[in-house]
Amino acid sequence: MTTTLPASPPTEPGLKAGLKNRHLSMIAIGGVIGAGLFVGSGSGIAAAGPGILVSYALVGVLVVLVMRMLGEMAAANPTSGSFSAYADRALGRWAGFTIGWLYWFFWVVVLAVEATAGAKILAGWIPAVPQWGWALIVMLVLTATNLVSVSSYGEFEFWFAGIKVVAIAAFIVIGGLALFGLLPGSDHPASGFTNLTAHGGFLPHGPGAILTGVLMVVFSFMGSEIVTLAAGETPDPRAAVTKATNSVIWRIAVFYLGSILIVVSLLRWDDPAILKDGSYVAALSSIGIPHAAQIMNTIVLTSVLSCLNSGLYTASRMAFSLGGRNDAPAAFARTTGRGVPRTAILASVVFGFVAVAFNYLWPDTVFQFLLNSSGAIALFVWLVICFSQLRMRRIIEREAPEKLIVRMWLYPYLTWATIALITFVLGYMLTDTSNGGGRDQVVLSTLVAVAVVVFALLRQRISGRAGARETAPDTASVS
C-alpha cells in the first residue's frame, strides 16, 4: 500500500472546472437541508417532545466533526472520490473499494426514494399523468441536465438549494415574529418559549427519548459530504473546501436547530397536527398562513428534486473515481468533451430506474430490503472518514505539511470521541426491533458491507497473484 500524498491538479483528468463559487456555496448549504427535515421532523418531535432539539444538536455536532475531518483531507487533496480515495490510501485498496461501492449503492437507492416522493406530489397536482409517469419524467429531466455539463448540474442545484434556503429563512423570520406576537394579521397567541416546558416538561418521555430522536434524525443529515466531491470540479478546490467546511456549523445551527426551535415553540409538542400535516405545515397553519400545505408541498418537491439532482451527481462521480482506480469498469472513468462522465451517469441512473421499478412492483419486499440494506451506510461512511483521517493526518504531516490548511480540532482525541459516538449510535440502533427499524438496517447493511469487503479482499488477492506471475522470471526455459 502506498502512502505517498500526490500533488493534486485543480481537477482530475477528464473532468472540467465547471462549478462556480456560487454553485459550490449553494451545494454546501443545500447538502445539509434534505427533504427529511421537512417530512421526517414531525415523527421526531412526537417521539422526543421539545427534547428533539438536543437530538438534532447531538447529530449536528457529529456531522460538524466528521465534516471537519473530511475537510482536512479534502483541502489537502481534492478529488472526486473524496473519502473513498482517502480510505484507499490510508486504510488500503479494500477500504476504498468497499466504501466507494457502498456509497454508490446508497445514493442509487435514494434516487428511487426521492423520485417516488416527487412523483407522488406531482400526481396530486396533475392526476392525469400516473405516478410512475411522473417518476420517469423527473428522472429523465435530471439525467439530461447531468449529461449536458457539470455547470448545468451546478445551476440547477443553485436554484433548488436557493429556494430551500429562502423558504427556511422566511419560516424562521415569520415564525419568530408570530412567537412574540409581532406578526401582523396573525391570531396566534404570543407565547414566547413557554411551549418548550409547559406540556410535560422539556423531556416529556424522559432522557432516553433523546436517543430515539437521534435515530430518527441522523439520516436527514446525509449529503453534507457532497461538497467535498464537487470541489474537485471548481477552479480553486482547496479554497472551496475550506470555506464549506468552516461554514458547516452555522448552516446546521440556523437551518436545523433554528427552524425546529420555531416549530416546537409555536406548537405544543403533542399537537396532533404535527404528525397529521407535518411539523412545518402545522406551524404555518397555526399562525394563519393560507394554503400552508401547498406551500410546503412546493418546498418539499424542490428539496426532493435537489436531492435527486445531487444524488445522481454524487453516484456518478463516485463511480468515475472507482473507474479511475481500476475498482470499476474503465468506461466509468471516461469523459465527454464537456468533462462529463457519461457512462458513470448512465450506469447510475439505470440502477436508479431498476430501484424505482422495484418500489412500484415489490414495495414491501425487494424495495424494503434495499432500503434496510442501505440504511446504516451513512454511519459506515462517517466511521471510515474518521479512521482515514487518523492515518491521513500523519501522511500529510510527513509528505506535505503545507497542505494542512484545515485541521481537525484536538486531534486525535476528538476523532476517537467521534468514532465512539458513531459506534454507540449503531449499537443503540440494534435495540430498535420494529419492522424496518434500526436493528434491521444495521444487520442488513452490515451483511452487505461484509459481502463487499470479502469480494474486495478476494479481488485484491487474485490481482496480486496475477501481478506476481507477470513479474516472476520464466523458469520453465531454464534447464
Coordinates of C-alpha atoms in Angstrom, one line a residue, residues 5-349:
L5 CA 0.4 12.0 -0.9
P6 CA 0.2 13.0 -4.5
A7 CA 0.2 16.6 -5.7
S8 CA -3.4 17.2 -7.0
P9 CA -4.2 19.3 -10.0
P10 CA -7.2 21.6 -9.8
T11 CA -9.3 19.0 -11.4
E12 CA -8.9 15.3 -12.2
P13 CA -8.0 14.2 -15.8
G14 CA -11.2 14.4 -17.9
L15 CA -13.2 16.5 -15.5
K16 CA -13.8 20.2 -16.1
A17 CA -13.8 23.0 -13.6
G18 CA -17.3 23.9 -14.5
L19 CA -18.7 24.7 -11.0
K20 CA -18.5 28.3 -9.9
N21 CA -18.1 29.5 -6.3
R22 CA -21.8 30.4 -6.1
H23 CA -22.7 26.9 -7.2
L24 CA -20.5 25.3 -4.6
S25 CA -21.8 27.6 -1.9
M26 CA -25.3 26.6 -2.5
I27 CA -24.3 22.9 -2.9
A28 CA -22.7 23.2 0.5
I29 CA -25.9 24.8 2.0
G30 CA -28.3 22.6 0.2
G31 CA -26.4 19.4 1.2
V32 CA -27.5 19.8 4.8
I33 CA -31.1 20.6 4.0
G34 CA -32.7 17.3 2.9
A35 CA -36.3 16.6 2.3
G36 CA -36.1 14.6 5.6
L37 CA -36.0 17.8 7.5
F38 CA -39.4 18.8 6.2
V39 CA -41.0 15.4 6.1
G40 CA -39.5 13.4 9.0
S41 CA -39.1 16.0 11.7
G42 CA -42.8 15.5 12.9
S43 CA -42.1 11.9 14.0
G44 CA -39.0 13.0 15.9
I45 CA -41.0 15.7 17.7
A46 CA -43.7 13.3 18.6
A47 CA -41.2 10.8 20.0
A48 CA -38.9 13.2 21.9
G49 CA -41.0 16.3 22.5
P50 CA -39.1 19.6 22.7
G51 CA -36.0 17.4 23.6
I52 CA -35.7 16.7 19.9
L53 CA -33.7 19.9 19.8
V54 CA -31.0 18.0 21.8
S55 CA -31.2 15.1 19.3
Y56 CA -30.6 17.5 16.4
A57 CA -27.8 19.2 18.3
L58 CA -26.0 15.9 19.0
V59 CA -26.2 14.8 15.4
G60 CA -25.3 18.3 14.3
V61 CA -22.1 18.1 16.4
L62 CA -21.4 14.7 15.0
V63 CA -21.7 16.0 11.4
V64 CA -19.6 19.1 12.1
L65 CA -16.8 16.9 13.5
V66 CA -17.0 14.4 10.6
M67 CA -17.0 17.3 8.1
R68 CA -14.0 18.9 9.8
M69 CA -12.1 15.6 9.3
L70 CA -13.2 15.3 5.7
G71 CA -12.4 18.9 5.1
E72 CA -8.8 18.4 6.4
M73 CA -8.2 15.6 3.9
A74 CA -10.1 17.2 1.0
A75 CA -8.3 20.6 1.4
A76 CA -5.0 18.8 1.2
N77 CA -6.0 16.6 -1.8
P78 CA -9.3 17.5 -3.5
T79 CA -10.6 14.6 -5.6
S80 CA -14.0 13.4 -6.9
G81 CA -13.6 10.2 -5.0
S82 CA -13.4 12.1 -1.7
F83 CA -13.4 9.8 1.3
S84 CA -13.3 6.7 -0.8
A85 CA -10.0 7.8 -2.3
Y86 CA -8.6 8.8 1.1
A87 CA -9.6 5.4 2.5
D88 CA -7.9 3.8 -0.4
R89 CA -4.6 5.5 0.5
A90 CA -5.0 5.5 4.3
L91 CA -6.5 2.1 5.0
G92 CA -5.9 0.0 1.9
R93 CA -7.4 -0.7 -1.5
W94 CA -10.1 -2.9 0.1
A95 CA -11.4 0.0 2.2
G96 CA -11.6 2.5 -0.7
F97 CA -13.3 -0.1 -2.9
T98 CA -15.8 -1.1 -0.2
I99 CA -16.9 2.3 1.0
G100 CA -17.0 3.7 -2.6
W101 CA -19.4 1.0 -3.8
L102 CA -21.5 1.1 -0.6
Y103 CA -21.8 4.9 -1.0
W104 CA -22.8 4.5 -4.7
F105 CA -25.4 1.9 -3.7
F106 CA -26.8 4.2 -1.0
W107 CA -27.4 7.0 -3.5
V108 CA -28.9 4.8 -6.1
V109 CA -31.5 3.7 -3.6
V110 CA -32.0 7.3 -2.6
L111 CA -32.7 8.1 -6.3
A112 CA -35.7 5.7 -6.2
V113 CA -37.0 7.0 -2.9
E114 CA -36.8 10.7 -4.0
A115 CA -38.2 10.0 -7.5
T116 CA -41.2 8.3 -5.9
A117 CA -41.7 11.0 -3.4
G118 CA -41.6 13.7 -6.1
A119 CA -43.9 11.8 -8.3
K120 CA -46.5 11.5 -5.5
I121 CA -46.6 15.3 -5.1
L122 CA -46.8 15.9 -8.8
A123 CA -49.5 13.3 -9.4
G124 CA -51.6 15.0 -6.7
W125 CA -51.4 18.3 -8.6
I126 CA -51.8 16.8 -12.1
P127 CA -53.5 13.4 -11.7
A128 CA -53.9 12.9 -15.5
V129 CA -50.3 11.7 -15.5
P130 CA -49.9 8.5 -13.5
Q131 CA -47.4 8.5 -10.6
W132 CA -44.9 6.2 -12.4
G133 CA -45.0 8.6 -15.3
W134 CA -44.0 11.5 -13.2
A135 CA -41.2 9.4 -11.7
L136 CA -40.0 8.6 -15.2
I137 CA -40.2 12.3 -16.3
V138 CA -38.3 13.5 -13.2
M139 CA -35.5 11.0 -13.6
L140 CA -35.2 11.7 -17.3
V141 CA -35.0 15.5 -16.9
L142 CA -32.4 15.4 -14.2
T143 CA -30.4 12.8 -16.0
A144 CA -30.4 15.1 -19.1
T145 CA -29.1 18.0 -17.0
N146 CA -26.3 16.0 -15.5
L147 CA -25.3 14.7 -19.0
V148 CA -25.1 18.2 -20.5
S149 CA -22.3 19.5 -18.3
V150 CA -21.3 19.9 -14.7
S151 CA -22.2 23.5 -14.8
S152 CA -25.8 22.6 -15.7
Y153 CA -25.9 20.4 -12.6
G154 CA -24.5 23.3 -10.6
E155 CA -27.0 25.8 -12.0
F156 CA -30.0 23.5 -11.2
E157 CA -28.7 22.9 -7.7
F158 CA -28.0 26.6 -7.2
W159 CA -31.7 27.4 -7.7
F160 CA -33.1 24.3 -5.9
A161 CA -30.9 25.0 -2.9
G162 CA -31.7 28.7 -3.1
I163 CA -35.4 28.0 -2.8
K164 CA -34.9 25.8 0.2
V165 CA -32.7 28.4 1.9
V166 CA -35.1 31.3 1.3
A167 CA -38.0 29.1 2.5
I168 CA -36.4 28.2 5.8
A169 CA -35.1 31.7 6.4
A170 CA -38.6 33.1 5.8
F171 CA -40.1 30.4 8.0
I172 CA -37.8 31.3 10.9
V173 CA -38.5 35.1 10.5
I174 CA -42.3 34.7 10.2
G175 CA -42.4 32.1 12.9
G176 CA -40.3 34.2 15.2
L177 CA -42.5 37.3 14.7
A178 CA -45.6 35.2 15.5
L179 CA -43.9 33.7 18.5
F180 CA -43.6 37.1 20.1
G181 CA -47.0 38.5 18.8
L182 CA -45.4 40.8 16.3
L183 CA -46.8 39.3 13.1
P184 CA -49.5 41.5 11.5
G185 CA -52.7 39.7 10.9
S186 CA -51.8 36.6 12.9
D187 CA -54.2 35.4 15.7
H188 CA -51.5 33.2 17.2
P189 CA -51.1 34.0 20.9
A190 CA -47.7 35.4 21.8
S191 CA -46.2 32.5 23.8
G192 CA -42.5 33.1 23.7
F193 CA -40.9 29.8 24.5
T194 CA -43.4 28.5 27.0
N195 CA -44.3 25.5 24.9
L196 CA -40.8 24.1 25.4
T197 CA -41.6 23.3 29.1
A198 CA -45.4 23.7 29.6
H199 CA -46.7 20.3 28.5
G200 CA -45.0 17.6 30.4
G201 CA -41.6 19.3 30.5
F202 CA -38.8 19.6 28.0
L203 CA -38.3 15.8 28.1
P204 CA -41.9 14.5 28.4
H205 CA -40.8 10.9 27.6
G206 CA -37.6 11.0 29.7
P207 CA -33.9 11.4 28.7
G208 CA -33.9 8.1 26.7
A209 CA -36.2 9.8 24.1
I210 CA -33.2 11.9 23.1
L211 CA -31.5 8.8 21.7
T212 CA -34.7 7.7 20.0
G213 CA -34.8 11.1 18.4
V214 CA -31.2 10.7 17.3
L215 CA -32.1 7.6 15.3
M216 CA -34.9 9.4 13.6
V217 CA -33.0 12.5 12.5
V218 CA -29.5 11.2 11.9
F219 CA -30.1 10.2 8.3
S220 CA -31.6 13.6 7.4
F221 CA -28.1 15.0 7.6
M222 CA -26.7 12.7 4.9
G223 CA -25.5 14.7 2.0
S224 CA -23.3 17.2 3.8
E225 CA -20.2 15.5 2.4
I226 CA -21.3 16.1 -1.3
V227 CA -19.5 19.4 -1.3
T228 CA -16.1 17.7 -1.0
L229 CA -16.8 15.6 -4.1
A230 CA -18.0 18.6 -6.1
A231 CA -15.0 20.7 -5.0
G232 CA -12.8 18.8 -7.4
E233 CA -14.6 20.4 -10.3
T234 CA -14.1 24.0 -9.2
P235 CA -11.2 26.4 -10.3
D236 CA -9.9 26.6 -6.7
P237 CA -10.9 23.4 -4.9
R238 CA -8.8 23.9 -1.7
A239 CA -10.4 27.3 -1.1
A240 CA -13.8 26.0 -1.8
V241 CA -13.4 23.1 0.6
T242 CA -12.0 25.3 3.3
K243 CA -14.9 27.7 3.0
A244 CA -17.6 25.0 3.0
T245 CA -16.0 23.2 6.0
N246 CA -15.8 26.3 8.1
S247 CA -19.4 27.3 7.4
V248 CA -21.0 23.9 8.3
I249 CA -21.5 24.9 12.0
W250 CA -23.8 27.9 11.3
R251 CA -25.6 26.1 8.5
I252 CA -26.7 23.4 10.8
A253 CA -27.4 25.8 13.7
V254 CA -29.6 28.0 11.6
F255 CA -31.4 25.6 9.3
Y256 CA -31.9 22.7 11.6
L257 CA -31.9 23.9 15.1
G258 CA -33.4 27.3 14.3
S259 CA -36.3 26.0 12.3
I260 CA -37.1 23.1 14.7
L261 CA -36.9 25.6 17.6
I262 CA -39.6 27.7 15.9
V263 CA -41.8 24.6 15.4
V264 CA -41.7 23.4 19.0
S265 CA -42.2 26.9 20.3
L266 CA -45.2 27.8 18.2
L267 CA -46.9 24.5 18.9
R268 CA -47.2 22.1 21.9
W269 CA -45.1 19.1 21.0
D270 CA -48.2 16.7 21.3
D271 CA -50.3 18.7 18.9
P272 CA -52.0 16.0 16.6
A273 CA -51.4 18.3 13.6
I274 CA -47.6 17.8 13.8
L275 CA -48.0 14.1 12.8
K276 CA -51.1 14.6 10.6
D277 CA -50.0 17.5 8.5
G278 CA -46.2 17.6 9.1
S279 CA -44.4 19.9 11.5
Y280 CA -43.8 22.8 9.2
V281 CA -47.3 22.8 7.7
A282 CA -48.8 22.6 11.2
A283 CA -46.7 25.6 12.4
L284 CA -47.6 27.7 9.4
S285 CA -51.3 26.9 9.8
S286 CA -51.2 27.8 13.5
I287 CA -50.2 31.4 12.6
G288 CA -52.8 31.8 9.9
I289 CA -50.7 31.4 6.8
P290 CA -53.2 30.5 4.0
H291 CA -52.5 27.4 1.7
A292 CA -49.7 26.3 4.1
A293 CA -49.9 22.7 2.9
Q294 CA -49.5 23.6 -0.8
I295 CA -46.6 26.0 0.0
M296 CA -44.8 23.2 1.9
N297 CA -45.5 20.7 -0.9
T298 CA -43.8 23.0 -3.3
I299 CA -40.8 23.4 -1.0
V300 CA -40.7 19.6 -0.3
L301 CA -40.8 19.0 -4.1
T302 CA -37.9 21.4 -4.6
S303 CA -36.0 19.5 -1.9
V304 CA -36.8 16.2 -3.5
L305 CA -35.6 17.4 -6.9
S306 CA -32.5 18.8 -5.3
C307 CA -31.7 15.5 -3.6
L308 CA -32.3 13.6 -6.8
N309 CA -30.0 16.0 -8.7
S310 CA -27.3 15.8 -6.2
G311 CA -27.7 12.0 -5.7
L312 CA -27.2 11.3 -9.4
Y313 CA -24.2 13.6 -9.5
T314 CA -22.7 12.0 -6.4
A315 CA -23.3 8.5 -7.5
S316 CA -21.7 9.2 -10.9
R317 CA -18.7 10.9 -9.5
M318 CA -18.0 8.1 -7.1
A319 CA -18.4 5.6 -10.0
F320 CA -16.0 7.8 -12.0
S321 CA -13.4 7.7 -9.2
L322 CA -13.8 4.0 -8.8
G323 CA -13.2 3.5 -12.5
G324 CA -10.1 5.7 -12.4
R325 CA -8.7 3.5 -9.6
N326 CA -9.5 0.3 -11.5
D327 CA -12.1 -0.6 -8.9
A328 CA -14.9 -0.3 -11.5
P329 CA -15.1 -0.8 -15.3
A330 CA -12.6 1.5 -17.0
A331 CA -15.5 3.0 -19.1
F332 CA -16.7 4.7 -15.9
A333 CA -13.6 6.9 -15.9
R334 CA -14.1 8.2 -19.5
T335 CA -15.5 11.6 -20.0
T336 CA -17.0 13.5 -22.9
G337 CA -15.6 16.7 -24.4
R338 CA -17.5 18.7 -21.8
G339 CA -15.9 16.7 -19.0
V340 CA -19.0 14.7 -18.2
P341 CA -18.5 11.0 -17.1
R342 CA -21.4 9.9 -19.3
T343 CA -21.1 6.1 -18.8
A344 CA -20.9 6.5 -15.0
I345 CA -24.0 8.7 -15.0
L346 CA -26.0 6.3 -17.3
A347 CA -24.9 3.3 -15.2
S348 CA -26.1 5.0 -12.0
V349 CA -29.4 6.1 -13.5

